[in-house]
Structures are given as C-alpha cells and as structure tokens.
mmCIF file of C-alpha atoms and ligand atoms in Angstrom:
data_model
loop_
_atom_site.group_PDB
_atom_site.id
_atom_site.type_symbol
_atom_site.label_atom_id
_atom_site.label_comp_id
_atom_site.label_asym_id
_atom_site.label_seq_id
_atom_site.Cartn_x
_atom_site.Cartn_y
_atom_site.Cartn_z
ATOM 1 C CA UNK A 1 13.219 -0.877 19.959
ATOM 2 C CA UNK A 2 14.943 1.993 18.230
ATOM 3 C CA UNK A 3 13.232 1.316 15.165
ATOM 4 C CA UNK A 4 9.578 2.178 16.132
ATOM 5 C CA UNK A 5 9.398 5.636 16.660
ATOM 6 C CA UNK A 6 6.534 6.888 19.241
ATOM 7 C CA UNK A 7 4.694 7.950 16.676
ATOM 8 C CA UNK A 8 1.261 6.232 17.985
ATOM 9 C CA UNK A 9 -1.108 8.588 18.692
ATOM 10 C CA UNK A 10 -4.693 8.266 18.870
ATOM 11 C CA UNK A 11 -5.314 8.005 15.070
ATOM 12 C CA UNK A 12 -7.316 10.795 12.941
ATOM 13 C CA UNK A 13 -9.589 9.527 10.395
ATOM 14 C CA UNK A 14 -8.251 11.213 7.230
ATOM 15 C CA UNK A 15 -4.319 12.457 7.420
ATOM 16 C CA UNK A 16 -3.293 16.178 8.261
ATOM 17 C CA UNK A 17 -2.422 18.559 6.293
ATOM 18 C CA UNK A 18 1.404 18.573 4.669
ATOM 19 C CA UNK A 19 4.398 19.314 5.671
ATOM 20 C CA UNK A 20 3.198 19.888 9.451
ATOM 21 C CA UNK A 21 0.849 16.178 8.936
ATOM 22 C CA UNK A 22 3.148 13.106 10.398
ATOM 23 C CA UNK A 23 0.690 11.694 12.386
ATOM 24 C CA UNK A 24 -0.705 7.731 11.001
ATOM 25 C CA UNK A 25 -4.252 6.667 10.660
ATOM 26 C CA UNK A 26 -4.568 3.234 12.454
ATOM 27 C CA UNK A 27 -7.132 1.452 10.439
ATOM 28 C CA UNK A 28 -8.489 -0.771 13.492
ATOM 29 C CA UNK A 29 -9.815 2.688 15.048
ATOM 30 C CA UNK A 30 -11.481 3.624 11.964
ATOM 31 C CA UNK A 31 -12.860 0.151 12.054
ATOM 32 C CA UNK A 32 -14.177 1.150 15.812
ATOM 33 C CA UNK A 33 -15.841 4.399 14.082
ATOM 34 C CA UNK A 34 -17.537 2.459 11.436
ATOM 35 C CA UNK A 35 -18.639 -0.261 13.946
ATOM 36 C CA UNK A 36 -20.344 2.355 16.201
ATOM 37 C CA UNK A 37 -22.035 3.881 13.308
ATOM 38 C CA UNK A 38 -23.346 0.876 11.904
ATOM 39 C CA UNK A 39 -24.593 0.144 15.393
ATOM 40 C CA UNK A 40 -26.274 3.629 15.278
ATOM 41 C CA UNK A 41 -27.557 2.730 12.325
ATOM 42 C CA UNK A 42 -29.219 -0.547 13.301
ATOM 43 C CA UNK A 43 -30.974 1.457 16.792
ATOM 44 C CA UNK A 44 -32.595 3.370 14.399
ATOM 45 C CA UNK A 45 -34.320 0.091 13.031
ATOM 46 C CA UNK A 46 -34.543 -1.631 16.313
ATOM 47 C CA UNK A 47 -36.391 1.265 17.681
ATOM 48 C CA UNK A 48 -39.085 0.555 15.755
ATOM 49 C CA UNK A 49 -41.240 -2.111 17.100
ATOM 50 C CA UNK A 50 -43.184 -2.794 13.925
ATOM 51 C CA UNK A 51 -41.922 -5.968 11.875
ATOM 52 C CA UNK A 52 -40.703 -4.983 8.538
ATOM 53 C CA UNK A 53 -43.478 -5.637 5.518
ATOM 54 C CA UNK A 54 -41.136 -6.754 3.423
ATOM 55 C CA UNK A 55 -37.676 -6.465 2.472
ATOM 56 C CA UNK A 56 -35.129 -3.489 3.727
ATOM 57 C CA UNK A 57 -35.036 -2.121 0.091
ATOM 58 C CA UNK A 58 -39.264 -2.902 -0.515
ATOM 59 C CA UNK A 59 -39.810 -0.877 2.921
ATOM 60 C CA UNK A 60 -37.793 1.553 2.361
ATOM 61 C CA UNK A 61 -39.715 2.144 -0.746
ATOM 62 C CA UNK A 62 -43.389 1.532 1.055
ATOM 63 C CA UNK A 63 -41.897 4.474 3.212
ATOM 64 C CA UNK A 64 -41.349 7.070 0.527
ATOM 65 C CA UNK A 65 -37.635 7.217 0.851
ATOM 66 C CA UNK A 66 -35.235 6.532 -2.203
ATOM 67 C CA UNK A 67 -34.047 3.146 -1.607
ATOM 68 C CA UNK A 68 -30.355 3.783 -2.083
ATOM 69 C CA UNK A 69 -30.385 7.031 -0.165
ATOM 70 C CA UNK A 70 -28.047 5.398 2.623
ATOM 71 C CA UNK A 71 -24.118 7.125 2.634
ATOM 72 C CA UNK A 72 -21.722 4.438 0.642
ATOM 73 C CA UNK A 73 -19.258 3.211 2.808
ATOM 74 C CA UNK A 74 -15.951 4.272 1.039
ATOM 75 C CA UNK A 75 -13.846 0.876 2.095
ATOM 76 C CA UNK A 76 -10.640 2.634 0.435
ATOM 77 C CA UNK A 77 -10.721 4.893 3.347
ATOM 78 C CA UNK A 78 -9.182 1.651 5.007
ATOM 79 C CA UNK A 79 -6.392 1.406 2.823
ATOM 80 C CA UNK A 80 -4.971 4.976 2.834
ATOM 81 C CA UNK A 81 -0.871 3.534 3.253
ATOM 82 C CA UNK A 82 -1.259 0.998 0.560
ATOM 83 C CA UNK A 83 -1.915 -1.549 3.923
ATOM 84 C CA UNK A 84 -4.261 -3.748 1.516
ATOM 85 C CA UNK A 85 -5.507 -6.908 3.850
ATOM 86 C CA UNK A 86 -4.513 -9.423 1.584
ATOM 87 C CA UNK A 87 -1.739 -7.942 -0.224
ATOM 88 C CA UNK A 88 0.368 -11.138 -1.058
ATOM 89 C CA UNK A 89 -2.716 -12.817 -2.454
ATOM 90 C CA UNK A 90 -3.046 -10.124 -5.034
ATOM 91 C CA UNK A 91 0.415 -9.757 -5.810
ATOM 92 C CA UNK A 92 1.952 -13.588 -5.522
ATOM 93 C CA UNK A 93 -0.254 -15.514 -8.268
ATOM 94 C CA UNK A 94 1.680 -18.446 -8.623
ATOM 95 C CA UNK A 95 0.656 -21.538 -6.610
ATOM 96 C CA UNK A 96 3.802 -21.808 -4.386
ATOM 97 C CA UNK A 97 3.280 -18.113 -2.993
ATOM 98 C CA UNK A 98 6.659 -17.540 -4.304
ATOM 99 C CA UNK A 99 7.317 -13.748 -4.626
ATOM 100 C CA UNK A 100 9.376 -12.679 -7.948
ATOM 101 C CA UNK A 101 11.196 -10.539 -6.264
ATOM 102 C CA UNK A 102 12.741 -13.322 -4.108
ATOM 103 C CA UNK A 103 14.612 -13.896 -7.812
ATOM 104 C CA UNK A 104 16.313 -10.561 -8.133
ATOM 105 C CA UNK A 105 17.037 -10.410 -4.106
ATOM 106 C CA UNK A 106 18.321 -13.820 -4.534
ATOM 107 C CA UNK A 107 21.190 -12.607 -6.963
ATOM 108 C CA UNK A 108 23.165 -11.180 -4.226
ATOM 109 C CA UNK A 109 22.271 -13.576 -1.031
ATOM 110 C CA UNK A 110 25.385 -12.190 0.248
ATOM 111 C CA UNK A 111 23.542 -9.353 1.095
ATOM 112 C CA UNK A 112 21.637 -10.852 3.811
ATOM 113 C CA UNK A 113 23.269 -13.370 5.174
ATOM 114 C CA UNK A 114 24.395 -12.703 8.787
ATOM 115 C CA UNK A 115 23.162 -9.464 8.248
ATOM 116 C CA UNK A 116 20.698 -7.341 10.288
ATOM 117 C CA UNK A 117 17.841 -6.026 8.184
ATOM 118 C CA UNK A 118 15.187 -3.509 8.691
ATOM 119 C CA UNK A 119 12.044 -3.892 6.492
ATOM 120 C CA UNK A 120 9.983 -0.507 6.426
ATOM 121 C CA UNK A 121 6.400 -1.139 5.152
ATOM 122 C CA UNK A 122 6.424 -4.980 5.835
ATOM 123 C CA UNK A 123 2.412 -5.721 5.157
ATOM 124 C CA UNK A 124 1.893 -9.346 6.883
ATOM 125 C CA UNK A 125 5.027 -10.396 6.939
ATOM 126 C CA UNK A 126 4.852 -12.928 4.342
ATOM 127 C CA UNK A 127 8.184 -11.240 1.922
ATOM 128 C CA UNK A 128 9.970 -10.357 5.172
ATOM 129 C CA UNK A 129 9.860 -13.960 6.684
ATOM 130 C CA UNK A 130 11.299 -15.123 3.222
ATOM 131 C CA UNK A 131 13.524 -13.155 2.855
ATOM 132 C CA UNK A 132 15.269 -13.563 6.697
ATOM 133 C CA UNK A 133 14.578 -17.306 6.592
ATOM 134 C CA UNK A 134 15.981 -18.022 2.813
ATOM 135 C CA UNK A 135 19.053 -15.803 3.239
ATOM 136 C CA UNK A 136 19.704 -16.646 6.601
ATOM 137 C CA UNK A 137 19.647 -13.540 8.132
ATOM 138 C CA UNK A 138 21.399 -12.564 11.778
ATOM 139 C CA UNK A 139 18.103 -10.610 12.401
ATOM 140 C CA UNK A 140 15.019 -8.841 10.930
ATOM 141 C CA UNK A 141 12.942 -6.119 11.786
ATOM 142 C CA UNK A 142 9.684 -5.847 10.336
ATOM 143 C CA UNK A 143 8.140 -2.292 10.457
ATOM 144 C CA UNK A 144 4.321 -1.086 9.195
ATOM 145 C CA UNK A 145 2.284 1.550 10.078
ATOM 146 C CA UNK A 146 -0.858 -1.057 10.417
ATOM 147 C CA UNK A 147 -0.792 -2.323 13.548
ATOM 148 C CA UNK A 148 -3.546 -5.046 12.689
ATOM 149 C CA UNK A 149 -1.726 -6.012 9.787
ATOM 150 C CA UNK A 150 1.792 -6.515 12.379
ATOM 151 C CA UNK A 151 -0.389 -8.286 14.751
ATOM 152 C CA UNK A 152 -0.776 -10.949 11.217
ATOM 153 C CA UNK A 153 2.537 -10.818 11.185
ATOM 154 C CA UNK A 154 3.448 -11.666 14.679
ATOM 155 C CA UNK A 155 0.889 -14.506 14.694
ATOM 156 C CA UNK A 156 2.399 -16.010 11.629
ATOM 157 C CA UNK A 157 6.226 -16.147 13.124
ATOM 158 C CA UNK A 158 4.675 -17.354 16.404
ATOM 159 C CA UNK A 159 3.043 -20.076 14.903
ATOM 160 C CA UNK A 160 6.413 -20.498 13.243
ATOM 161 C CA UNK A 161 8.210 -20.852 16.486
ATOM 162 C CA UNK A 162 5.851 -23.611 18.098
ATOM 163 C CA UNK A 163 6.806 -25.656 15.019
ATOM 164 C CA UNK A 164 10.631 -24.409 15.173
ATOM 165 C CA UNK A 165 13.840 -27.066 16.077
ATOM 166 C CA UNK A 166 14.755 -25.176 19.007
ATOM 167 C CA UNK A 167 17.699 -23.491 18.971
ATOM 168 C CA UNK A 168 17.445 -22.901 14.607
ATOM 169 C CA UNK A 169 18.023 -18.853 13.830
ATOM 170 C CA UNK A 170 15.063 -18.974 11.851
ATOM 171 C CA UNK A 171 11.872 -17.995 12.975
ATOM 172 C CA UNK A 172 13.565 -16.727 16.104
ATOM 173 C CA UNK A 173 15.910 -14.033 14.067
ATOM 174 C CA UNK A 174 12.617 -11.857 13.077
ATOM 175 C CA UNK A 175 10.996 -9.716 14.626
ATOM 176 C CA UNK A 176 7.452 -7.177 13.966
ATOM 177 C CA UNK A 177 6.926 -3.425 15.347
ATOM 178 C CA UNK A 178 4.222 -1.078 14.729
ATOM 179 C CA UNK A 179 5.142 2.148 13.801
ATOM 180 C CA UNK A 180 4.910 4.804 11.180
ATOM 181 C CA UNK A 181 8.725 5.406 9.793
ATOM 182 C CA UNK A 182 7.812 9.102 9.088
ATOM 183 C CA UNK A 183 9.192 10.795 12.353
ATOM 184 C CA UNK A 184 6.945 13.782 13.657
ATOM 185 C CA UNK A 185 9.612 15.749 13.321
ATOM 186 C CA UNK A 186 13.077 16.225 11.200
ATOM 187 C CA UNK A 187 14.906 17.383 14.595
ATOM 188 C CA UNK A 188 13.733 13.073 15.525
ATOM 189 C CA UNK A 189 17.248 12.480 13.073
ATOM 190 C CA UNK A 190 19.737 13.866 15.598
ATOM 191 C CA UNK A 191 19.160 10.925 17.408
ATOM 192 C CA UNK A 192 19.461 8.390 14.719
ATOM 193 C CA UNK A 193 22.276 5.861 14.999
ATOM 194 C CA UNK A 194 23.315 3.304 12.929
ATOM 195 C CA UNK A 195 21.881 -0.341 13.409
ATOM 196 C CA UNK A 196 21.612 -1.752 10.627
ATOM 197 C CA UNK A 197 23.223 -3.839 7.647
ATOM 198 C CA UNK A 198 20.647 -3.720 4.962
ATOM 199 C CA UNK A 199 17.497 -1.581 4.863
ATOM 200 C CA UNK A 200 14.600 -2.845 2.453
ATOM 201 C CA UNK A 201 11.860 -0.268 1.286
ATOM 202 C CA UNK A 202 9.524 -2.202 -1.077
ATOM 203 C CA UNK A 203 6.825 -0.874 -2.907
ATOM 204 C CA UNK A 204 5.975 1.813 0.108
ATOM 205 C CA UNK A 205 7.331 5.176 -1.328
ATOM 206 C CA UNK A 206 4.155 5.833 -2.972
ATOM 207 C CA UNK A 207 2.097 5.756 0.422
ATOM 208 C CA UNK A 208 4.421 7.425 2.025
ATOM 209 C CA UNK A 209 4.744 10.167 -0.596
ATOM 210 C CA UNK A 210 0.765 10.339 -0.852
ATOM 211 C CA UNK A 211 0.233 10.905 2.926
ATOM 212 C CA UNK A 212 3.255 12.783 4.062
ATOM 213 C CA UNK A 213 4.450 14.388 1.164
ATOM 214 C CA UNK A 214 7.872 15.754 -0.559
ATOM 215 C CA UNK A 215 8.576 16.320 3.159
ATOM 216 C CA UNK A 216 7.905 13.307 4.619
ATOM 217 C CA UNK A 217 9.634 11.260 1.857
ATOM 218 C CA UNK A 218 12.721 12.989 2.024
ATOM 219 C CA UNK A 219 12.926 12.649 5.606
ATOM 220 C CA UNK A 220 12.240 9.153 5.741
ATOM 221 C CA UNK A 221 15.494 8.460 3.142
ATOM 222 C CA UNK A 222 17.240 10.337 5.026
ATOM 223 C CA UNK A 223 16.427 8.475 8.403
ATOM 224 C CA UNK A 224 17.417 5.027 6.027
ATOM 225 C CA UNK A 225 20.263 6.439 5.590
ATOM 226 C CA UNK A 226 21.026 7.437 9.115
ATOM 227 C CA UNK A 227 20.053 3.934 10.284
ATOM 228 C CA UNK A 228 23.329 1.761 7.817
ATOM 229 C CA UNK A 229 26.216 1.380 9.066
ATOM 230 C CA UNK A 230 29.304 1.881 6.684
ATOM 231 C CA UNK A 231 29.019 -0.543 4.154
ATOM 232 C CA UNK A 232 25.249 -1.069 4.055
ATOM 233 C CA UNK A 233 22.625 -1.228 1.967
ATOM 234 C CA UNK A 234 19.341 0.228 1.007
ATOM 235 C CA UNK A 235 17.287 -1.991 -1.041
ATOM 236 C CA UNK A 236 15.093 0.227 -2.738
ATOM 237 C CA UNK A 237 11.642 -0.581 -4.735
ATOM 238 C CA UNK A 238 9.503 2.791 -5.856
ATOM 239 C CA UNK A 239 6.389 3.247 -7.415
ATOM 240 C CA UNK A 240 6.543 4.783 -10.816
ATOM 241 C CA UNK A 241 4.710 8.316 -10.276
ATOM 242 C CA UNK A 242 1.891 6.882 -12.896
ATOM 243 C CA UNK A 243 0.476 4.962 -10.232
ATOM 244 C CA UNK A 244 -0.009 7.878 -8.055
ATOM 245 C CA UNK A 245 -2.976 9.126 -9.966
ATOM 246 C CA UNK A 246 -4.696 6.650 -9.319
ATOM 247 C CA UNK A 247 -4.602 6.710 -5.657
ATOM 248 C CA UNK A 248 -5.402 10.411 -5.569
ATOM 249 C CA UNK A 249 -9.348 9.858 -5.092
ATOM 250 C CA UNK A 250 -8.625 8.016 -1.643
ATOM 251 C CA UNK A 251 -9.411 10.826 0.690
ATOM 252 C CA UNK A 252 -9.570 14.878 0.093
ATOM 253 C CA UNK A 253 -5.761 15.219 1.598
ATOM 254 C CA UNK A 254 -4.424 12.674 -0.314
ATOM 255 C CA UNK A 255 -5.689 14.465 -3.399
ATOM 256 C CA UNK A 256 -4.274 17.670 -1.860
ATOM 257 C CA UNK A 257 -0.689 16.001 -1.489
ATOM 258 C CA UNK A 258 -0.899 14.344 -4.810
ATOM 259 C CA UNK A 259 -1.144 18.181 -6.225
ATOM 260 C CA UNK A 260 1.347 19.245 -4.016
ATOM 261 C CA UNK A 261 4.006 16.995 -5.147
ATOM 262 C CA UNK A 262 7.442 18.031 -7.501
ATOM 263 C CA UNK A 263 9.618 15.159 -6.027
ATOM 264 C CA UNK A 264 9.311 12.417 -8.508
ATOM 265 C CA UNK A 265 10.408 9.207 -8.126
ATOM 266 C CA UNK A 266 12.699 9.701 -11.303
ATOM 267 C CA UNK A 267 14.722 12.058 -8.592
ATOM 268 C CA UNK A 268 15.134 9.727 -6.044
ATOM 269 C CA UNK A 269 18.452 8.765 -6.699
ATOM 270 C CA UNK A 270 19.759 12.298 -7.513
ATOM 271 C CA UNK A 271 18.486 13.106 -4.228
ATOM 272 C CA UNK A 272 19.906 9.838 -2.372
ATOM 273 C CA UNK A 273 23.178 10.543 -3.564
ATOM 274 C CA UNK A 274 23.346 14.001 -2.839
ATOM 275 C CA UNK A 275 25.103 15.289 0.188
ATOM 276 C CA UNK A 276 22.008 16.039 2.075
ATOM 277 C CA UNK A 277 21.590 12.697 2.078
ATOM 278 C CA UNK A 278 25.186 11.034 1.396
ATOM 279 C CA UNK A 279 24.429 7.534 -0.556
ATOM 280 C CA UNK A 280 27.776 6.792 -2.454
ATOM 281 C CA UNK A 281 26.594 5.200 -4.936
ATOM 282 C CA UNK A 282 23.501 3.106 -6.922
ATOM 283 C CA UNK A 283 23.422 0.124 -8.921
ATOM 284 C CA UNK A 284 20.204 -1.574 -10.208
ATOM 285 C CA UNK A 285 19.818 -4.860 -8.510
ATOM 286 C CA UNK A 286 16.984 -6.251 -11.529
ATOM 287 C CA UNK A 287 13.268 -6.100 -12.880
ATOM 288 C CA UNK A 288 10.998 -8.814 -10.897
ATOM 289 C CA UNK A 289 9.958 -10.310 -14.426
ATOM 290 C CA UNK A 290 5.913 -10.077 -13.119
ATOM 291 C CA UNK A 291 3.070 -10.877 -15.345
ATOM 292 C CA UNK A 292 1.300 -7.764 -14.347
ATOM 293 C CA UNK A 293 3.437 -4.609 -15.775
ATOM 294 C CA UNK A 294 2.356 -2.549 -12.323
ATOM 295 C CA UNK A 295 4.552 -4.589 -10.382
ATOM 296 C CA UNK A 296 7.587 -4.522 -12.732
ATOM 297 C CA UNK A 297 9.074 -2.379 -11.170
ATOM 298 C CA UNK A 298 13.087 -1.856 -10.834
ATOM 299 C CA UNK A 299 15.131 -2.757 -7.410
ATOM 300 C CA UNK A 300 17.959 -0.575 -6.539
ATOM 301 C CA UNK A 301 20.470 -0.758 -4.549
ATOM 302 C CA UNK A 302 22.195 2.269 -3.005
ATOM 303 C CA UNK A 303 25.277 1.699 -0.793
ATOM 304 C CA UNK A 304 26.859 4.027 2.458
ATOM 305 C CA UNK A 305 30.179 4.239 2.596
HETATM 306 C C1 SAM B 401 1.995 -1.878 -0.913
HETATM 307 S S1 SAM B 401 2.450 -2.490 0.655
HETATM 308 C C2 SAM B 401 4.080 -3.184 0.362
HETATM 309 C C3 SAM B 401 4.400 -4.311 1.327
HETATM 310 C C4 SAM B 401 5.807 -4.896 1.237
HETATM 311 N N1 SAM B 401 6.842 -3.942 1.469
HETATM 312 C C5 SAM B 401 6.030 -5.557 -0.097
HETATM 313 O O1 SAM B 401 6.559 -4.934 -1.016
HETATM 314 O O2 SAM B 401 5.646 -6.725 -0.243
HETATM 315 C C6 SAM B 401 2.883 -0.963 1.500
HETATM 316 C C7 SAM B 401 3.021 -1.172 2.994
HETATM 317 O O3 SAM B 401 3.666 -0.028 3.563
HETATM 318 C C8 SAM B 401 3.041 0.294 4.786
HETATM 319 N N2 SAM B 401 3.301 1.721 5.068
HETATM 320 C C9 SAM B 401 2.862 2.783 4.357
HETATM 321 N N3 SAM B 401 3.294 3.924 4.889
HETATM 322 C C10 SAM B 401 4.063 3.579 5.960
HETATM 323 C C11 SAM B 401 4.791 4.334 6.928
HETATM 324 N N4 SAM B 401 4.804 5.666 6.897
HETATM 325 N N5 SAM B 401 5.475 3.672 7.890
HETATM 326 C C12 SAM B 401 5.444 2.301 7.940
HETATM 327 N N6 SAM B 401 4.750 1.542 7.057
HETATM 328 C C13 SAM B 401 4.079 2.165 6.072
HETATM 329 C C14 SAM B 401 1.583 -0.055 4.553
HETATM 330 O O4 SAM B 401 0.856 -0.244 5.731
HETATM 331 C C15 SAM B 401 1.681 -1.321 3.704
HETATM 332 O O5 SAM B 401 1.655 -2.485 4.470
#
C-alpha cells in the first residue's frame, strides 16, 4: 500500500529528538513495558510469604514506608499523538454519534463522491467510515500511527462487511493501514506519486507538530500535496496553536518541540500555497458549529491544480 510508509520500527518510549526524530511510539509496546513492570511490581509482594495485616496502604504504613511513595503512572504517556482511546465519545455528544463536521463536509458531497480519499490520523475509524459510506466514496484509506487503535478500526468495517448486501461499495470501498505519515526522511518524497482525489487531515496537525516538529509538519504537507492528483483536494482541520500549551507537559521532548516551534498554524496556508509546496489556492469550507469552543475549529480546503 503506497500510503503506509515503513516507518514501523520497534517503538521508543518517549519520541527523539527534532528534526533528526521521525520514528512513532506504538502505544501497545509501551503497554508491554508497563505490563512487565507491574508484574515486577507484584513479585516483589508475592515474594513475601507472610499474609498482609491489613490493607496495601495500612501495611505499607505498619512497615514505615510513606504510603504513597509508589511512582504515578503518567497514563498521558499513552496518548502522546492525540490517539485518545475513545476519542469519538468525547468529541460526538449528541445521541446519534453524529459528528458536526459531517455538516460542513456535507456542503460539498461532490467532493467525495466517486472519489478516492486518504484520511491521515483516522483514530477508530468512526468519521472515516461516515464520511466514505455517506458520500459514497470510490475508496478510502484510513491512516494512524496507533496500530491498536487501526486494529478498532478494521474490526468495526469487518463487522460491517458480515452484515453488508454483497456486492454494495460500502463497507467494501474502505480500507485501514498503520503507519506514521511523517516519512523518516524528506529524500522518502522523490518517490511520491499521485493517488489520490481528496486528502483529509482532521484535527492531527497539532500531534504531528508536537512530536516531529516545524520539520516534520512541513514535510508531511508537502507529502499531501505530492499524493493529489490535479484537481484534488486537501481537506484541512488545524489546531489553533493555544491548544498546544497545553499538551506541552506530555513528555520532556514534547516540551522541547513545543519551545522549538515558529511555524504557527496561522502560516499554514502561506506556506501551502507557496511554491515549495504549490497549493493553488484556499477557500474555507465552514466552522463545525460545536458546543465546546475547542473543537470549533475552521475546515479548509486547499486545491492542486
Ligand atoms: C485528535 S485525533 C483526530 C482523529 C480524526 N482525524 C478526527 O478528526 O476525528 C488525532 C489522530 O492522529 C493520529 N496521528 C497523530 N500523529 C500521526 C502521524 N504522524 N501519522 C499518522 N497518524 C497520526 C493519532 O493517533 C490520532 O488518532
């Protein structure tokens, strides 16, 4: 799949250093690292063949030791790329798990339809399905760096096909890959062709600025823009830079790439439409009209020629 580059290394716990850093965490590792610890943990305990006196906490204290003296396990450390677990039930709050942003998309279907779409940063799944099965899309690619959260995904449109008419383009027209869209390295573009009508990039700039930098940003619009063919689309959905400060007490790097930031989202479209990287032009597609201001945030549309 040209889509997913190879970019699936053995994962590091916290992120590289910038510009050189383009390797991913993969959060079900971590999850491996955390198990074994807890299990080192617990052989601690089982090695002792006296029967506790009392509760964890009351022995603790019968022991001498400060009862909360135990590291915190940091569960943000998890959710370094914005790949939140249950992402759609924090940000869809009505009872029909209809996403807003359905509305704006919706005001140019003929953007989709019989069109092939990428989706970088696609969570679970639960937008991209939408989106391919409401607009009738030729095909869809979904694309996220979690691999646990594309194995959701892929379970979802499976159990989608078992209840599918056969022979219906929906759910058979999508598809989910695992794969960071940051390349390892710029040289990666030469070998970029176009493939695809419309490219969506929803609410993942931020995570991919935070862990990869001006750099890594600017490389991956310019790989979007590499991947349209004449005539297509990127559908674009970025953080304000206000949010970023927030995120900055993730991890150490992540504060160090926060600092080291001067590409602000209020460039982005100077930058897209610049020749080094060629967009001809922008238009704002709408404001999802969300309850929560945080997720108000503007959809653009930037067209190749
Ligand atoms: C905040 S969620 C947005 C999900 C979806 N696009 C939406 O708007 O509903 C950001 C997603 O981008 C993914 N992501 C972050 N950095 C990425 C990268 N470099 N390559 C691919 N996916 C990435 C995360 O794993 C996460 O699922």
């Amino acid at each position: 799949m040209d889509v997913e580059n190879n970019n699936t290394q053995p994962p590091a716990i916290a992120p590289e250093k910038c510009p050189e850093k383009r390797k991913a965490t993969d959060t079900s590792d971590d999850k491996i690292v955390e198990i074994k610890r807890l299990k080192e943990d617990r052989s601690d305990v089982d090695s002792d063949p006296r029967p506790p006196p009392q509760s964890p906490k009351m022995r603790l204290q019968l022991e001498g030791k400060p009862p909360n003296n135990k590291p915190k396990h940091n569960k943000d450390l998890h959710f370094l790329y914005g790949n939140y677990k249950h992402y759609y039930g924090k940000r869809i709050l009505d009872k029909d798990f209809h996403d807003i942003r359905l509305d704006v998309l919706a005001t140019q279907p003929q953007l989709f339809r019989d069109k092939q779409l990428l989706d970088i940063g696609c969570n679970s799944g639960h937008l991209s399905i939408e989106i391919a099965k409401k607009f009738n899309a030729k095909s869809l690619v979904g694309l996220d760096i979690d691999r646990g959260l594309v194995k959701d995904a892929q379970t979802t449109i499976s159990s989608l096909k078992r209840l599918a008419t056969p022979g219906s383009r929906f759910p058979y027209n999508v598809k989910f890959v695992h794969g960071n869209y940051v390349l390892d390295d710029d040289v990666l573009l030469e070998i970029e062709r176009p493939q695809f009508d419309v490219i969506l990039c929803l609410s993942v700039t931020k995570w991919i600025h935070l862990n990869f930098c001006d750099a890594g940003l600017k490389q991956a619009f310019r790989r979007m823009f590499l991947q349209l063919r004449p005539g297509g689309k990127l559908i674009l959905e970025p953080q304000s830079f206000d949010g970023y400060k927030r995120r900055k007490k993730l991890s150490e790097s992540i504060r160090e790439n926060y600092n080291s930031i001067v590409f602000r989202p209020e460039q982005f479209p100077e930058y897209l439409l610049s020749p080094e990287v060629g967009f001809a032009s922008m238009e704002l597609m709408g404001i999802p009209e969300h309850c929560k201001t945080g997720f108000k945030r503007p959809i653009q549309i930037f067209t190749k020629v």
